[in-house]
Amino acid sequence: MTEVTTGELHKSEGETMDASKSVFNLGSVVGDLTIEEDAGSNDISLEGLQQELEECKADEVVANILSKGVKLREYTKGVENNLRQVELDSIQEYITESDNLVSLHDQIRDCDIILSQMETLLGGFQVEIGSISSDIKILQEKSLDMGLKLKNRKVAESKLAKFVEEIIVPPRMIDIIVDGEVNDEYLRTLGILSKKLKFVEVDSMVKTSNALKDVQPELEKLRQKAISKVFEFMIQKLYALRKPKTNIQILQQSILLKYKYAISFLKEHGKEIYNEVRAAYTDTMNKVLSAHFRAYIQALEKLQLDIAGPTDLIGVDTRSTSLFSRGREPLKNRSAIFALGDRISILKEIDEPSLIPHIAEASSKKYPYEVLFRSLHKLLMDTATSEYVFCGDFFGEESVFYEIFSGPFAVMDEHFGTVLPNSFDAIGIMLMIRITHQHQLIMSRRRIPCLDSYLDKVNISLWPRFKMIFDMHINSLRNANVKTLWEDDVHPHYVMRRYAEFTASLIQLNVDYGDGQLDLNMERLKMAIDDLLIKLAKMFTKPKLQTVFLINNYDMTIAVLKEAGPEGGKIQAHFEELLKNNTAVYVEELLFEHFGNLIKFVKTRASEDPNSGSDKPITVAEVEPLVKDFASRWKAAIELMHSDVITSFSNFLCGMEILRAALTQLLLYYTRLSDCMKKIAGGSALNKDLVSISSIMYEIRKFSRTF
């Protein structure tokens, strides 16, 4: 291409030089040019001319030609002449600039030479770069290949290193396993041996390796030696548990737990030996704990205070004694049969430490059975909690605990199987039910479930016994011999006091529990005592004494229930209603005894209208004896009523309340009598004998101030 361009430039240069040397006359060339008319112009079709003229109206040149009327041929000839002149001027200008063009041509030629040289140089570079690129690609392929080989070698090296590390048996490990003492270093070595044994057993590739054939016998010998040594060591430690006065919890926590990995090693690599150690521990602890609980129960039995026997029932006559009846306890001990008293404090001491028998025995102090029950179960809970946690940490099996405690549970069941059938203390049984519930809550807070089934069984055994004793109390009331129980005394009966104390005790023990079953039983007991009390009241010949007897017993019952707390509920309301009704009856009886004629008149005649024209109107003669009789002895009668109340009612406040009610009722009767007199003709004549209302009110206030 360069060569062609250079040839063309030389050719043009030659032509230019020839043109400059000759005299070039443009006029001689173009001056004779003439344009001949087209002979066939007349044959031109004018079709569409009008349309073209319309389109050319807007053209300035065409419009100018048409406006001047110049012929088209002439105009065309003029344009061609102008074009020719322009062409000649351009050629002349080119000739004038020929030197510059020659110089430009030389410069272009030099540039072309330089560019040709650069093209050659760049071509060489391109070849070299292509060669380098192929070398780099080869190096890259070699690098990838070497990287892959390195990676494979590292993987192989790590596996081989792991294999060698896991399968090799260092001499130091052999020395420790065979000759070393069982200590922390020995346990660490057992861990290393366990890893090697697992590695050999689990990895299928290892089983096919030749190295295993050399190492496996040695590993098996080490395994057997380690198992044998750990077994002897653990059996020796377990024997220490059988020594008398050994603190088992301290031995477990400070010694045995340090070697729990040895048990894990046996469990993984010596199952038969592990089962022997497990059985040895289970058997040892079963016997040790059973013996401890049996000894503790025997020591507690010496501290037991007998509260109630089969005849200590609400409806049984205390005066009935026989040759074969058991010796009675002192009154201070027997008072707890029906009254709760301080026995409820055991529920506040639920988490106190267990009793220490020899210390309690040295003080010669006796305890109700529920105190011993709480102490025994406190020991059981603490022992079971410690053993349950230890078995989980040491053996990793809950079943070990239940195998161990099958013995202590059997001892406890045997003990309760002896105690419960001989227990007739309903309050003590209910306290044990509440204690068991509290113990269940304590174990729940500890998140130790190992005693759940046992405590449920205890609770299930206590309720039927309580129900049986409760039914015995109810039957003692229903089947009571009224003649034997009756005493010619209007003061509260001891049977009613027993009932009140017993009911108040059970109400207190049911406050935070709302046990519907207990409520139903107390309702049955209330119905039985109501029937018996009515029967006892009817033994009095005088209705007034019957009423006084009932009031005293109801008042005492309410007082006992109030002392127990504000939770008397329906039972207290029941006796308050009975007290109210019998008080109203007694007031009427008391007033009728001293002012019978006045009361009869007021009730029968005072409401009559004297002006109603009845057959027998009220007269002064009929009223006068009543007025004079009241005026003559009303103060003395009130004194007698006061004396009667004081002697009849054991509760002074209750008696004064009844007296005030009687005096208020007397005032109402006398007021009605006074109002009746005002309506009688001639009744004003008796005004001098009337006692003023203010005088009676003064006497009432005087007695009101005495309490």
mmCIF file with all atom_site columns, C-alpha atoms in Angstrom, residues 492-673:
data_model
loop_
_atom_site.group_PDB
_atom_site.id
_atom_site.type_symbol
_atom_site.label_atom_id
_atom_site.label_alt_id
_atom_site.label_comp_id
_atom_site.label_asym_id
_atom_site.label_entity_id
_atom_site.label_seq_id
_atom_site.pdbx_PDB_ins_code
_atom_site.Cartn_x
_atom_site.Cartn_y
_atom_site.Cartn_z
_atom_site.occupancy
_atom_site.B_iso_or_equiv
_atom_site.pdbx_formal_charge
_atom_site.auth_seq_id
_atom_site.auth_comp_id
_atom_site.auth_asym_id
_atom_site.auth_atom_id
_atom_site.pdbx_PDB_model_num
ATOM 1   C CA . PRO A 1 492 ? -70.290  -25.771 128.309 1.00 0.00 ? 492 PRO A CA 1
ATOM 2   C CA . HIS A 1 493 ? -70.066  -29.523 127.933 1.00 0.00 ? 493 HIS A CA 1
ATOM 3   C CA . TYR A 1 494 ? -66.624  -31.069 127.493 1.00 0.00 ? 494 TYR A CA 1
ATOM 4   C CA . VAL A 1 495 ? -67.824  -32.866 124.352 1.00 0.00 ? 495 VAL A CA 1
ATOM 5   C CA . MET A 1 496 ? -68.761  -29.537 122.789 1.00 0.00 ? 496 MET A CA 1
ATOM 6   C CA . ARG A 1 497 ? -65.391  -28.082 123.775 1.00 0.00 ? 497 ARG A CA 1
ATOM 7   C CA . ARG A 1 498 ? -63.666  -31.025 122.147 1.00 0.00 ? 498 ARG A CA 1
ATOM 8   C CA . TYR A 1 499 ? -65.680  -30.463 119.018 1.00 0.00 ? 499 TYR A CA 1
ATOM 9   C CA . ALA A 1 500 ? -64.931  -26.723 118.978 1.00 0.00 ? 500 ALA A CA 1
ATOM 10  C CA . GLU A 1 501 ? -61.196  -27.224 119.454 1.00 0.00 ? 501 GLU A CA 1
ATOM 11  C CA . PHE A 1 502 ? -61.078  -30.056 116.927 1.00 0.00 ? 502 PHE A CA 1
ATOM 12  C CA . THR A 1 503 ? -62.993  -28.069 114.298 1.00 0.00 ? 503 THR A CA 1
ATOM 13  C CA . ALA A 1 504 ? -60.925  -24.927 114.892 1.00 0.00 ? 504 ALA A CA 1
ATOM 14  C CA . SER A 1 505 ? -57.743  -26.978 114.466 1.00 0.00 ? 505 SER A CA 1
ATOM 15  C CA . LEU A 1 506 ? -58.872  -28.427 111.152 1.00 0.00 ? 506 LEU A CA 1
ATOM 16  C CA . ILE A 1 507 ? -60.022  -25.012 109.914 1.00 0.00 ? 507 ILE A CA 1
ATOM 17  C CA . GLN A 1 508 ? -56.553  -23.617 110.663 1.00 0.00 ? 508 GLN A CA 1
ATOM 18  C CA . LEU A 1 509 ? -54.911  -26.489 108.820 1.00 0.00 ? 509 LEU A CA 1
ATOM 19  C CA . ASN A 1 510 ? -57.137  -25.918 105.793 1.00 0.00 ? 510 ASN A CA 1
ATOM 20  C CA . VAL A 1 511 ? -56.591  -22.161 105.462 1.00 0.00 ? 511 VAL A CA 1
ATOM 21  C CA . ASP A 1 512 ? -54.002  -22.219 102.674 1.00 0.00 ? 512 ASP A CA 1
ATOM 22  C CA . TYR A 1 513 ? -55.287  -25.380 101.017 1.00 0.00 ? 513 TYR A CA 1
ATOM 23  C CA . GLY A 1 514 ? -59.070  -25.036 100.634 1.00 0.00 ? 514 GLY A CA 1
ATOM 24  C CA . ASP A 1 515 ? -59.540  -28.796 100.712 1.00 0.00 ? 515 ASP A CA 1
ATOM 25  C CA . GLY A 1 516 ? -63.156  -29.468 99.746  1.00 0.00 ? 516 GLY A CA 1
ATOM 26  C CA . GLN A 1 517 ? -63.031  -33.040 101.066 1.00 0.00 ? 517 GLN A CA 1
ATOM 27  C CA . LEU A 1 518 ? -62.103  -31.746 104.533 1.00 0.00 ? 518 LEU A CA 1
ATOM 28  C CA . ASP A 1 519 ? -64.909  -29.161 104.391 1.00 0.00 ? 519 ASP A CA 1
ATOM 29  C CA . LEU A 1 520 ? -67.455  -31.895 103.650 1.00 0.00 ? 520 LEU A CA 1
ATOM 30  C CA . ASN A 1 521 ? -66.217  -33.985 106.568 1.00 0.00 ? 521 ASN A CA 1
ATOM 31  C CA . MET A 1 522 ? -66.441  -31.014 108.954 1.00 0.00 ? 522 MET A CA 1
ATOM 32  C CA . GLU A 1 523 ? -70.012  -30.403 107.766 1.00 0.00 ? 523 GLU A CA 1
ATOM 33  C CA . ARG A 1 524 ? -70.876  -34.011 108.656 1.00 0.00 ? 524 ARG A CA 1
ATOM 34  C CA . LEU A 1 525 ? -69.249  -33.544 112.069 1.00 0.00 ? 525 LEU A CA 1
ATOM 35  C CA . LYS A 1 526 ? -71.231  -30.339 112.659 1.00 0.00 ? 526 LYS A CA 1
ATOM 36  C CA . MET A 1 527 ? -74.534  -32.085 111.972 1.00 0.00 ? 527 MET A CA 1
ATOM 37  C CA . ALA A 1 528 ? -73.611  -34.877 114.404 1.00 0.00 ? 528 ALA A CA 1
ATOM 38  C CA . ILE A 1 529 ? -72.694  -32.456 117.216 1.00 0.00 ? 529 ILE A CA 1
ATOM 39  C CA . ASP A 1 530 ? -75.904  -30.453 116.660 1.00 0.00 ? 530 ASP A CA 1
ATOM 40  C CA . ASP A 1 531 ? -78.003  -33.559 117.156 1.00 0.00 ? 531 ASP A CA 1
ATOM 41  C CA . LEU A 1 532 ? -76.081  -34.659 120.259 1.00 0.00 ? 532 LEU A CA 1
ATOM 42  C CA . LEU A 1 533 ? -76.237  -31.200 121.841 1.00 0.00 ? 533 LEU A CA 1
ATOM 43  C CA . ILE A 1 534 ? -80.013  -31.020 121.418 1.00 0.00 ? 534 ILE A CA 1
ATOM 44  C CA . LYS A 1 535 ? -80.332  -34.436 123.028 1.00 0.00 ? 535 LYS A CA 1
ATOM 45  C CA . LEU A 1 536 ? -78.172  -33.334 125.979 1.00 0.00 ? 536 LEU A CA 1
ATOM 46  C CA . ALA A 1 537 ? -80.206  -30.119 126.373 1.00 0.00 ? 537 ALA A CA 1
ATOM 47  C CA . LYS A 1 538 ? -83.443  -32.075 126.523 1.00 0.00 ? 538 LYS A CA 1
ATOM 48  C CA . MET A 1 539 ? -82.152  -33.948 129.555 1.00 0.00 ? 539 MET A CA 1
ATOM 49  C CA . PHE A 1 540 ? -82.820  -30.758 131.570 1.00 0.00 ? 540 PHE A CA 1
ATOM 50  C CA . THR A 1 541 ? -86.397  -30.648 132.839 1.00 0.00 ? 541 THR A CA 1
ATOM 51  C CA . LYS A 1 542 ? -86.785  -26.881 132.659 1.00 0.00 ? 542 LYS A CA 1
ATOM 52  C CA . PRO A 1 543 ? -86.903  -25.205 129.244 1.00 0.00 ? 543 PRO A CA 1
ATOM 53  C CA . LYS A 1 544 ? -84.959  -22.262 130.621 1.00 0.00 ? 544 LYS A CA 1
ATOM 54  C CA . LEU A 1 545 ? -82.075  -24.504 131.645 1.00 0.00 ? 545 LEU A CA 1
ATOM 55  C CA . GLN A 1 546 ? -82.145  -26.157 128.224 1.00 0.00 ? 546 GLN A CA 1
ATOM 56  C CA . THR A 1 547 ? -81.810  -22.752 126.601 1.00 0.00 ? 547 THR A CA 1
ATOM 57  C CA . VAL A 1 548 ? -79.026  -21.673 128.970 1.00 0.00 ? 548 VAL A CA 1
ATOM 58  C CA . PHE A 1 549 ? -77.153  -24.914 128.252 1.00 0.00 ? 549 PHE A CA 1
ATOM 59  C CA . LEU A 1 550 ? -77.386  -24.366 124.505 1.00 0.00 ? 550 LEU A CA 1
ATOM 60  C CA . ILE A 1 551 ? -76.350  -20.698 124.751 1.00 0.00 ? 551 ILE A CA 1
ATOM 61  C CA . ASN A 1 552 ? -73.288  -21.529 126.854 1.00 0.00 ? 552 ASN A CA 1
ATOM 62  C CA . ASN A 1 553 ? -72.167  -24.222 124.415 1.00 0.00 ? 553 ASN A CA 1
ATOM 63  C CA . TYR A 1 554 ? -72.793  -22.119 121.312 1.00 0.00 ? 554 TYR A CA 1
ATOM 64  C CA . ASP A 1 555 ? -70.998  -19.131 122.844 1.00 0.00 ? 555 ASP A CA 1
ATOM 65  C CA . MET A 1 556 ? -68.009  -21.247 123.833 1.00 0.00 ? 556 MET A CA 1
ATOM 66  C CA . THR A 1 557 ? -67.828  -22.774 120.356 1.00 0.00 ? 557 THR A CA 1
ATOM 67  C CA . ILE A 1 558 ? -67.889  -19.355 118.680 1.00 0.00 ? 558 ILE A CA 1
ATOM 68  C CA . ALA A 1 559 ? -65.175  -18.087 121.038 1.00 0.00 ? 559 ALA A CA 1
ATOM 69  C CA . VAL A 1 560 ? -62.909  -21.059 120.258 1.00 0.00 ? 560 VAL A CA 1
ATOM 70  C CA . LEU A 1 561 ? -63.447  -20.639 116.505 1.00 0.00 ? 561 LEU A CA 1
ATOM 71  C CA . LYS A 1 562 ? -62.640  -16.911 116.752 1.00 0.00 ? 562 LYS A CA 1
ATOM 72  C CA . GLU A 1 563 ? -59.446  -17.631 118.670 1.00 0.00 ? 563 GLU A CA 1
ATOM 73  C CA . ALA A 1 564 ? -58.319  -19.909 115.859 1.00 0.00 ? 564 ALA A CA 1
ATOM 74  C CA . GLY A 1 565 ? -58.578  -17.069 113.347 1.00 0.00 ? 565 GLY A CA 1
ATOM 75  C CA . PRO A 1 566 ? -61.007  -15.290 111.041 1.00 0.00 ? 566 PRO A CA 1
ATOM 76  C CA . GLU A 1 567 ? -61.498  -18.355 108.850 1.00 0.00 ? 567 GLU A CA 1
ATOM 77  C CA . GLY A 1 568 ? -64.480  -19.857 110.730 1.00 0.00 ? 568 GLY A CA 1
ATOM 78  C CA . GLY A 1 569 ? -66.699  -19.283 107.730 1.00 0.00 ? 569 GLY A CA 1
ATOM 79  C CA . LYS A 1 570 ? -69.948  -21.190 107.452 1.00 0.00 ? 570 LYS A CA 1
ATOM 80  C CA . ILE A 1 571 ? -69.466  -23.174 110.653 1.00 0.00 ? 571 ILE A CA 1
ATOM 81  C CA . GLN A 1 572 ? -68.998  -20.065 112.792 1.00 0.00 ? 572 GLN A CA 1
ATOM 82  C CA . ALA A 1 573 ? -71.938  -18.339 111.097 1.00 0.00 ? 573 ALA A CA 1
ATOM 83  C CA . HIS A 1 574 ? -74.080  -21.414 111.806 1.00 0.00 ? 574 HIS A CA 1
ATOM 84  C CA . PHE A 1 575 ? -73.410  -21.285 115.549 1.00 0.00 ? 575 PHE A CA 1
ATOM 85  C CA . GLU A 1 576 ? -73.813  -17.492 115.662 1.00 0.00 ? 576 GLU A CA 1
ATOM 86  C CA . GLU A 1 577 ? -77.293  -17.893 114.191 1.00 0.00 ? 577 GLU A CA 1
ATOM 87  C CA . LEU A 1 578 ? -78.154  -20.594 116.754 1.00 0.00 ? 578 LEU A CA 1
ATOM 88  C CA . LEU A 1 579 ? -76.831  -18.368 119.561 1.00 0.00 ? 579 LEU A CA 1
ATOM 89  C CA . LYS A 1 580 ? -78.938  -15.461 118.373 1.00 0.00 ? 580 LYS A CA 1
ATOM 90  C CA . ASN A 1 581 ? -82.122  -17.539 118.225 1.00 0.00 ? 581 ASN A CA 1
ATOM 91  C CA . ASN A 1 582 ? -81.602  -19.135 121.654 1.00 0.00 ? 582 ASN A CA 1
ATOM 92  C CA . THR A 1 583 ? -80.686  -15.789 123.209 1.00 0.00 ? 583 THR A CA 1
ATOM 93  C CA . ALA A 1 584 ? -84.037  -14.367 122.074 1.00 0.00 ? 584 ALA A CA 1
ATOM 94  C CA . VAL A 1 585 ? -85.790  -17.401 123.595 1.00 0.00 ? 585 VAL A CA 1
ATOM 95  C CA . TYR A 1 586 ? -83.915  -17.030 126.891 1.00 0.00 ? 586 TYR A CA 1
ATOM 96  C CA . VAL A 1 587 ? -84.714  -13.313 127.138 1.00 0.00 ? 587 VAL A CA 1
ATOM 97  C CA . GLU A 1 588 ? -88.407  -14.055 126.830 1.00 0.00 ? 588 GLU A CA 1
ATOM 98  C CA . GLU A 1 589 ? -88.172  -16.854 129.384 1.00 0.00 ? 589 GLU A CA 1
ATOM 99  C CA . LEU A 1 590 ? -86.232  -14.691 131.867 1.00 0.00 ? 590 LEU A CA 1
ATOM 100 C CA . LEU A 1 591 ? -88.654  -11.770 131.576 1.00 0.00 ? 591 LEU A CA 1
ATOM 101 C CA . PHE A 1 592 ? -91.668  -14.039 131.770 1.00 0.00 ? 592 PHE A CA 1
ATOM 102 C CA . GLU A 1 593 ? -90.326  -15.527 134.997 1.00 0.00 ? 593 GLU A CA 1
ATOM 103 C CA . HIS A 1 594 ? -90.278  -12.129 136.744 1.00 0.00 ? 594 HIS A CA 1
ATOM 104 C CA . PHE A 1 595 ? -92.872  -10.119 134.792 1.00 0.00 ? 595 PHE A CA 1
ATOM 105 C CA . GLY A 1 596 ? -95.166  -12.805 133.452 1.00 0.00 ? 596 GLY A CA 1
ATOM 106 C CA . ASN A 1 597 ? -98.504  -11.011 134.050 1.00 0.00 ? 597 ASN A CA 1
ATOM 107 C CA . LEU A 1 598 ? -97.244  -7.782  132.498 1.00 0.00 ? 598 LEU A CA 1
ATOM 108 C CA . ILE A 1 599 ? -95.946  -9.603  129.409 1.00 0.00 ? 599 ILE A CA 1
ATOM 109 C CA . LYS A 1 600 ? -99.172  -11.585 129.008 1.00 0.00 ? 600 LYS A CA 1
ATOM 110 C CA . PHE A 1 601 ? -101.211 -8.371  129.176 1.00 0.00 ? 601 PHE A CA 1
ATOM 111 C CA . VAL A 1 602 ? -98.982  -6.504  126.723 1.00 0.00 ? 602 VAL A CA 1
ATOM 112 C CA . LYS A 1 603 ? -98.999  -9.365  124.256 1.00 0.00 ? 603 LYS A CA 1
ATOM 113 C CA . THR A 1 604 ? -102.777 -10.017 124.507 1.00 0.00 ? 604 THR A CA 1
ATOM 114 C CA . ARG A 1 605 ? -104.513 -6.732  125.446 1.00 0.00 ? 605 ARG A CA 1
ATOM 115 C CA . ALA A 1 606 ? -102.183 -3.784  124.969 1.00 0.00 ? 606 ALA A CA 1
ATOM 116 C CA . SER A 1 607 ? -102.690 -3.697  121.249 1.00 0.00 ? 607 SER A CA 1
ATOM 117 C CA . GLU A 1 608 ? -106.507 -3.354  121.630 1.00 0.00 ? 608 GLU A CA 1
ATOM 118 C CA . ASP A 1 609 ? -108.209 0.011   121.112 1.00 0.00 ? 609 ASP A CA 1
ATOM 119 C CA . PRO A 1 610 ? -110.325 0.991   124.238 1.00 0.00 ? 610 PRO A CA 1
ATOM 120 C CA . ASN A 1 611 ? -112.712 2.943   122.021 1.00 0.00 ? 611 ASN A CA 1
ATOM 121 C CA . SER A 1 612 ? -113.312 0.095   119.631 1.00 0.00 ? 612 SER A CA 1
ATOM 122 C CA . GLY A 1 613 ? -116.464 -1.014  121.505 1.00 0.00 ? 613 GLY A CA 1
ATOM 123 C CA . SER A 1 614 ? -115.211 -4.522  122.286 1.00 0.00 ? 614 SER A CA 1
ATOM 124 C CA . ASP A 1 615 ? -117.161 -6.816  124.600 1.00 0.00 ? 615 ASP A CA 1
ATOM 125 C CA . LYS A 1 616 ? -114.489 -6.593  127.308 1.00 0.00 ? 616 LYS A CA 1
ATOM 126 C CA . PRO A 1 617 ? -112.683 -3.252  127.126 1.00 0.00 ? 617 PRO A CA 1
ATOM 127 C CA . ILE A 1 618 ? -109.527 -2.593  129.132 1.00 0.00 ? 618 ILE A CA 1
ATOM 128 C CA . THR A 1 619 ? -110.270 -0.995  132.498 1.00 0.00 ? 619 THR A CA 1
ATOM 129 C CA . VAL A 1 620 ? -108.207 0.733   135.130 1.00 0.00 ? 620 VAL A CA 1
ATOM 130 C CA . ALA A 1 621 ? -108.947 -2.103  137.550 1.00 0.00 ? 621 ALA A CA 1
ATOM 131 C CA . GLU A 1 622 ? -107.337 -4.510  135.116 1.00 0.00 ? 622 GLU A CA 1
ATOM 132 C CA . VAL A 1 623 ? -104.188 -2.462  134.686 1.00 0.00 ? 623 VAL A CA 1
ATOM 133 C CA . GLU A 1 624 ? -103.732 -1.109  138.198 1.00 0.00 ? 624 GLU A CA 1
ATOM 134 C CA . PRO A 1 625 ? -102.371 -4.362  139.742 1.00 0.00 ? 625 PRO A CA 1
ATOM 135 C CA . LEU A 1 626 ? -99.818  -4.632  136.966 1.00 0.00 ? 626 LEU A CA 1
ATOM 136 C CA . VAL A 1 627 ? -98.596  -1.070  137.393 1.00 0.00 ? 627 VAL A CA 1
ATOM 137 C CA . LYS A 1 628 ? -98.372  -1.265  141.176 1.00 0.00 ? 628 LYS A CA 1
ATOM 138 C CA . ASP A 1 629 ? -96.721  -4.668  141.078 1.00 0.00 ? 629 ASP A CA 1
ATOM 139 C CA . PHE A 1 630 ? -94.028  -3.415  138.628 1.00 0.00 ? 630 PHE A CA 1
ATOM 140 C CA . ALA A 1 631 ? -93.465  -0.253  140.661 1.00 0.00 ? 631 ALA A CA 1
ATOM 141 C CA . SER A 1 632 ? -93.032  -2.211  143.856 1.00 0.00 ? 632 SER A CA 1
ATOM 142 C CA . ARG A 1 633 ? -90.461  -4.758  142.716 1.00 0.00 ? 633 ARG A CA 1
ATOM 143 C CA . TRP A 1 634 ? -88.933  -3.868  139.362 1.00 0.00 ? 634 TRP A CA 1
ATOM 144 C CA . LYS A 1 635 ? -85.520  -3.057  140.813 1.00 0.00 ? 635 LYS A CA 1
ATOM 145 C CA . ALA A 1 636 ? -85.480  -6.202  142.893 1.00 0.00 ? 636 ALA A CA 1
ATOM 146 C CA . ALA A 1 637 ? -86.520  -8.209  139.857 1.00 0.00 ? 637 ALA A CA 1
ATOM 147 C CA . ILE A 1 638 ? -83.701  -6.715  137.802 1.00 0.00 ? 638 ILE A CA 1
ATOM 148 C CA . GLU A 1 639 ? -81.233  -7.636  140.548 1.00 0.00 ? 639 GLU A CA 1
ATOM 149 C CA . LEU A 1 640 ? -82.570  -11.183 140.526 1.00 0.00 ? 640 LEU A CA 1
ATOM 150 C CA . MET A 1 641 ? -82.265  -11.286 136.740 1.00 0.00 ? 641 MET A CA 1
ATOM 151 C CA . HIS A 1 642 ? -78.679  -10.048 137.042 1.00 0.00 ? 642 HIS A CA 1
ATOM 152 C CA . SER A 1 643 ? -77.865  -12.668 139.642 1.00 0.00 ? 643 SER A CA 1
ATOM 153 C CA . ASP A 1 644 ? -79.505  -15.347 137.531 1.00 0.00 ? 644 ASP A CA 1
ATOM 154 C CA . VAL A 1 645 ? -77.497  -14.344 134.470 1.00 0.00 ? 645 VAL A CA 1
ATOM 155 C CA . ILE A 1 646 ? -74.237  -14.227 136.392 1.00 0.00 ? 646 ILE A CA 1
ATOM 156 C CA . THR A 1 647 ? -74.697  -17.732 137.718 1.00 0.00 ? 647 THR A CA 1
ATOM 157 C CA . SER A 1 648 ? -76.110  -19.205 134.511 1.00 0.00 ? 648 SER A CA 1
ATOM 158 C CA . PHE A 1 649 ? -73.537  -18.121 131.932 1.00 0.00 ? 649 PHE A CA 1
ATOM 159 C CA . SER A 1 650 ? -69.883  -19.021 132.142 1.00 0.00 ? 650 SER A CA 1
ATOM 160 C CA . ASN A 1 651 ? -68.927  -16.206 129.757 1.00 0.00 ? 651 ASN A CA 1
ATOM 161 C CA . PHE A 1 652 ? -69.407  -12.944 131.679 1.00 0.00 ? 652 PHE A CA 1
ATOM 162 C CA . LEU A 1 653 ? -69.516  -10.801 128.555 1.00 0.00 ? 653 LEU A CA 1
ATOM 163 C CA . CYS A 1 654 ? -72.110  -13.049 126.971 1.00 0.00 ? 654 CYS A CA 1
ATOM 164 C CA . GLY A 1 655 ? -74.201  -12.937 130.174 1.00 0.00 ? 655 GLY A CA 1
ATOM 165 C CA . MET A 1 656 ? -74.087  -9.154  130.348 1.00 0.00 ? 656 MET A CA 1
ATOM 166 C CA . GLU A 1 657 ? -75.037  -8.914  126.692 1.00 0.00 ? 657 GLU A CA 1
ATOM 167 C CA . ILE A 1 658 ? -78.035  -11.158 127.359 1.00 0.00 ? 658 ILE A CA 1
ATOM 168 C CA . LEU A 1 659 ? -78.991  -9.115  130.459 1.00 0.00 ? 659 LEU A CA 1
ATOM 169 C CA . ARG A 1 660 ? -78.863  -5.907  128.466 1.00 0.00 ? 660 ARG A CA 1
ATOM 170 C CA . ALA A 1 661 ? -81.040  -7.463  125.793 1.00 0.00 ? 661 ALA A CA 1
ATOM 171 C CA . ALA A 1 662 ? -83.518  -8.564  128.486 1.00 0.00 ? 662 ALA A CA 1
ATOM 172 C CA . LEU A 1 663 ? -83.650  -5.096  130.050 1.00 0.00 ? 663 LEU A CA 1
ATOM 173 C CA . THR A 1 664 ? -84.118  -3.472  126.650 1.00 0.00 ? 664 THR A CA 1
ATOM 174 C CA . GLN A 1 665 ? -86.986  -5.861  125.923 1.00 0.00 ? 665 GLN A CA 1
ATOM 175 C CA . LEU A 1 666 ? -88.445  -5.118  129.377 1.00 0.00 ? 666 LEU A CA 1
ATOM 176 C CA . LEU A 1 667 ? -88.318  -1.419  128.593 1.00 0.00 ? 667 LEU A CA 1
ATOM 177 C CA . LEU A 1 668 ? -90.216  -2.039  125.357 1.00 0.00 ? 668 LEU A CA 1
ATOM 178 C CA . TYR A 1 669 ? -92.912  -4.009  127.182 1.00 0.00 ? 669 TYR A CA 1
ATOM 179 C CA . TYR A 1 670 ? -93.272  -1.355  129.884 1.00 0.00 ? 670 TYR A CA 1
ATOM 180 C CA . THR A 1 671 ? -93.432  1.411   127.284 1.00 0.00 ? 671 THR A CA 1
ATOM 181 C CA . ARG A 1 672 ? -96.289  -0.380  125.553 1.00 0.00 ? 672 ARG A CA 1
ATOM 182 C CA . LEU A 1 673 ? -98.050  -0.720  128.944 1.00 0.00 ? 673 LEU A CA 1
#
